PDB file of C-alpha atoms in Angstrom:
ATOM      1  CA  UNK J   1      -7.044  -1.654   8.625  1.00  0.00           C
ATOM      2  CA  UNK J   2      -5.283  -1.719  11.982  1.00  0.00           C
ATOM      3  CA  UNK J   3      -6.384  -5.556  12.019  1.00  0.00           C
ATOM      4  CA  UNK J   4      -4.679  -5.961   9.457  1.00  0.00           C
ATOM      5  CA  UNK J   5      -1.806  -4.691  10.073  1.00  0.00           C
ATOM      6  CA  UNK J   6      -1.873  -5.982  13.334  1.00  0.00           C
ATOM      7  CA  UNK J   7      -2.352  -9.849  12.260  1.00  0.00           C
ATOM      8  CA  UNK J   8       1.023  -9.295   9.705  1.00  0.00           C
ATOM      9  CA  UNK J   9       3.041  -8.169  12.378  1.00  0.00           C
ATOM     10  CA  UNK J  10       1.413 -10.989  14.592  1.00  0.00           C
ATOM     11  CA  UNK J  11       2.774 -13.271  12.031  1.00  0.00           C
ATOM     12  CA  UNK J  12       6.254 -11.811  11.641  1.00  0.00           C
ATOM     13  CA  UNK J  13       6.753 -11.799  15.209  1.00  0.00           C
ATOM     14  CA  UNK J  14       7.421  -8.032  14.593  1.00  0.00           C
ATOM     15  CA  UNK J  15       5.409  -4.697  16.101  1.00  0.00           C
ATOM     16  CA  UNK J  16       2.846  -2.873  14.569  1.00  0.00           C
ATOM     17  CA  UNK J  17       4.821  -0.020  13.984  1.00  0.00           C
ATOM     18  CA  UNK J  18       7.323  -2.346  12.083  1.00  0.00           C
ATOM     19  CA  UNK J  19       4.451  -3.321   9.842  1.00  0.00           C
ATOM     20  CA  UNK J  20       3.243   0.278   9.177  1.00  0.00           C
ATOM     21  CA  UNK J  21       7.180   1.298   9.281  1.00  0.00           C
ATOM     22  CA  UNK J  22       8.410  -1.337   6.302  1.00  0.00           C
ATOM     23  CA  UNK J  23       5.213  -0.412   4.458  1.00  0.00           C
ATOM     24  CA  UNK J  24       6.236   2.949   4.239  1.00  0.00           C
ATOM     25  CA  UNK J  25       9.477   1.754   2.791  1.00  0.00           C
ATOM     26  CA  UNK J  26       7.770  -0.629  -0.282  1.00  0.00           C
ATOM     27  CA  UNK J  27       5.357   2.631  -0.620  1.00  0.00           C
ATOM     28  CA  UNK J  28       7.922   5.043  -1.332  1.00  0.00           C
ATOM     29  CA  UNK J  29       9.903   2.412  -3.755  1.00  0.00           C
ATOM     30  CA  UNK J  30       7.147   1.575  -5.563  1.00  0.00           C
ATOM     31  CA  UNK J  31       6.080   5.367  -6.161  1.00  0.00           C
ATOM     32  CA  UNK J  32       9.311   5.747  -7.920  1.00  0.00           C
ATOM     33  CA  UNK J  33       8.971   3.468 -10.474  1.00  0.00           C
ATOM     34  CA  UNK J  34       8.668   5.029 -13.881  1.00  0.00           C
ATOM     35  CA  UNK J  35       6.793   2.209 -15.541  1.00  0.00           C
ATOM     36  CA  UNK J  36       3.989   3.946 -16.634  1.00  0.00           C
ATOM     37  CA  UNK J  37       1.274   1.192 -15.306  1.00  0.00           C
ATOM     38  CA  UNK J  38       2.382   1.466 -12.172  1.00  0.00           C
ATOM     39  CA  UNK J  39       2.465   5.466 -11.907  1.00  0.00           C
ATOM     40  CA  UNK J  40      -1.207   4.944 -12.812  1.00  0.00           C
ATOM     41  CA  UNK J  41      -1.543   2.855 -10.118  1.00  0.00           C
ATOM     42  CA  UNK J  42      -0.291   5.653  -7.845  1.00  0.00           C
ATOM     43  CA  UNK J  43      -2.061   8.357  -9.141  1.00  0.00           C
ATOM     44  CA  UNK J  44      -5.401   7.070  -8.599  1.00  0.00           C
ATOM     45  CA  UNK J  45      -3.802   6.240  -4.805  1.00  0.00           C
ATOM     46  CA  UNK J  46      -2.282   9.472  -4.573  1.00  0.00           C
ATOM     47  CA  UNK J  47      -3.733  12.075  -7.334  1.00  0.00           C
ATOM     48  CA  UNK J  48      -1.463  14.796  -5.498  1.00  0.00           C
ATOM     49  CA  UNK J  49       1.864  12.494  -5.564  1.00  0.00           C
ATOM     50  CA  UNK J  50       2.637  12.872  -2.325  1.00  0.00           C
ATOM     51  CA  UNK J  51       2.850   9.426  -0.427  1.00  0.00           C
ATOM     52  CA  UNK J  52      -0.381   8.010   1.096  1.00  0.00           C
ATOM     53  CA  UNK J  53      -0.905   6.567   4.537  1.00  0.00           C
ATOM     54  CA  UNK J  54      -0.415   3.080   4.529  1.00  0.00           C
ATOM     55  CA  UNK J  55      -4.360   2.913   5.528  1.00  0.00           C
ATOM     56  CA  UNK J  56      -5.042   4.747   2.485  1.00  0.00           C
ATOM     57  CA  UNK J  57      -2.721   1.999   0.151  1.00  0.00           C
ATOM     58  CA  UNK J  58      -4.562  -1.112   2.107  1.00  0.00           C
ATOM     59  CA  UNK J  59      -7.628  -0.204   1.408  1.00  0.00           C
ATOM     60  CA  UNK J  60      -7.576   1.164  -1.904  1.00  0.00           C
ATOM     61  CA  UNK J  61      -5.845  -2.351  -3.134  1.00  0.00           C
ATOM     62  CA  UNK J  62      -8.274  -4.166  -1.221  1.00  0.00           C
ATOM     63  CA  UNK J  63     -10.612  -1.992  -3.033  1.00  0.00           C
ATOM     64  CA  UNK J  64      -9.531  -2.983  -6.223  1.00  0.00           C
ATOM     65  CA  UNK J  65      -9.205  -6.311  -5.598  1.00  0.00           C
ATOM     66  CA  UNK J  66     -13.054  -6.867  -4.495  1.00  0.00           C
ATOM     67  CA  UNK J  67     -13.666  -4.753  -8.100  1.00  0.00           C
ATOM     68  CA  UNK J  68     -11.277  -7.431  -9.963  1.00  0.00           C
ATOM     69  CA  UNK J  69      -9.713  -3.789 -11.400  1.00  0.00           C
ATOM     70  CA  UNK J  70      -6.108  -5.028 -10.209  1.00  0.00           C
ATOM     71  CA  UNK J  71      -4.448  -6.421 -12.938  1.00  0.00           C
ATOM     72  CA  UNK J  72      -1.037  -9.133 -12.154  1.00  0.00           C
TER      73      UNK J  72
END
């Protein structure tokens, strides 16, 4: 994961801990939406609804990509 993180900020021309820090930003957004596909989403992410390390989100999409479950 930390390559990962480390090629976007690479990219952007921003730190690592910008990466990780605007992450946790989108994270906490998107756990707030009420649409009830996307609190789905989160709960299998984060059963106990408290936010998940941005690790955690990375690889669970990436996850879910590789096992086509991610719908558009």
């Amino acid at each position: 994961m930390k390559n990962i993180i480390k090629e976007v900020a690479k990219a952007h021309g921003i730190s690592e801990q910008e990466v990780r820090n605007e992450m946790r930003v989108a994270i906490r957004a998107a756990m707030k939406n009420t649409d009830p596909t996307a609190q789905a989403f989160w709960k299998q992410i984060a059963p106990d609804g408290k936010e998940p390390p941005v690790e955690r989100v990375i690889a669970s999409i990436s996850l879910m990509v590789q096992e086509n479950k991610l719908c558009s």
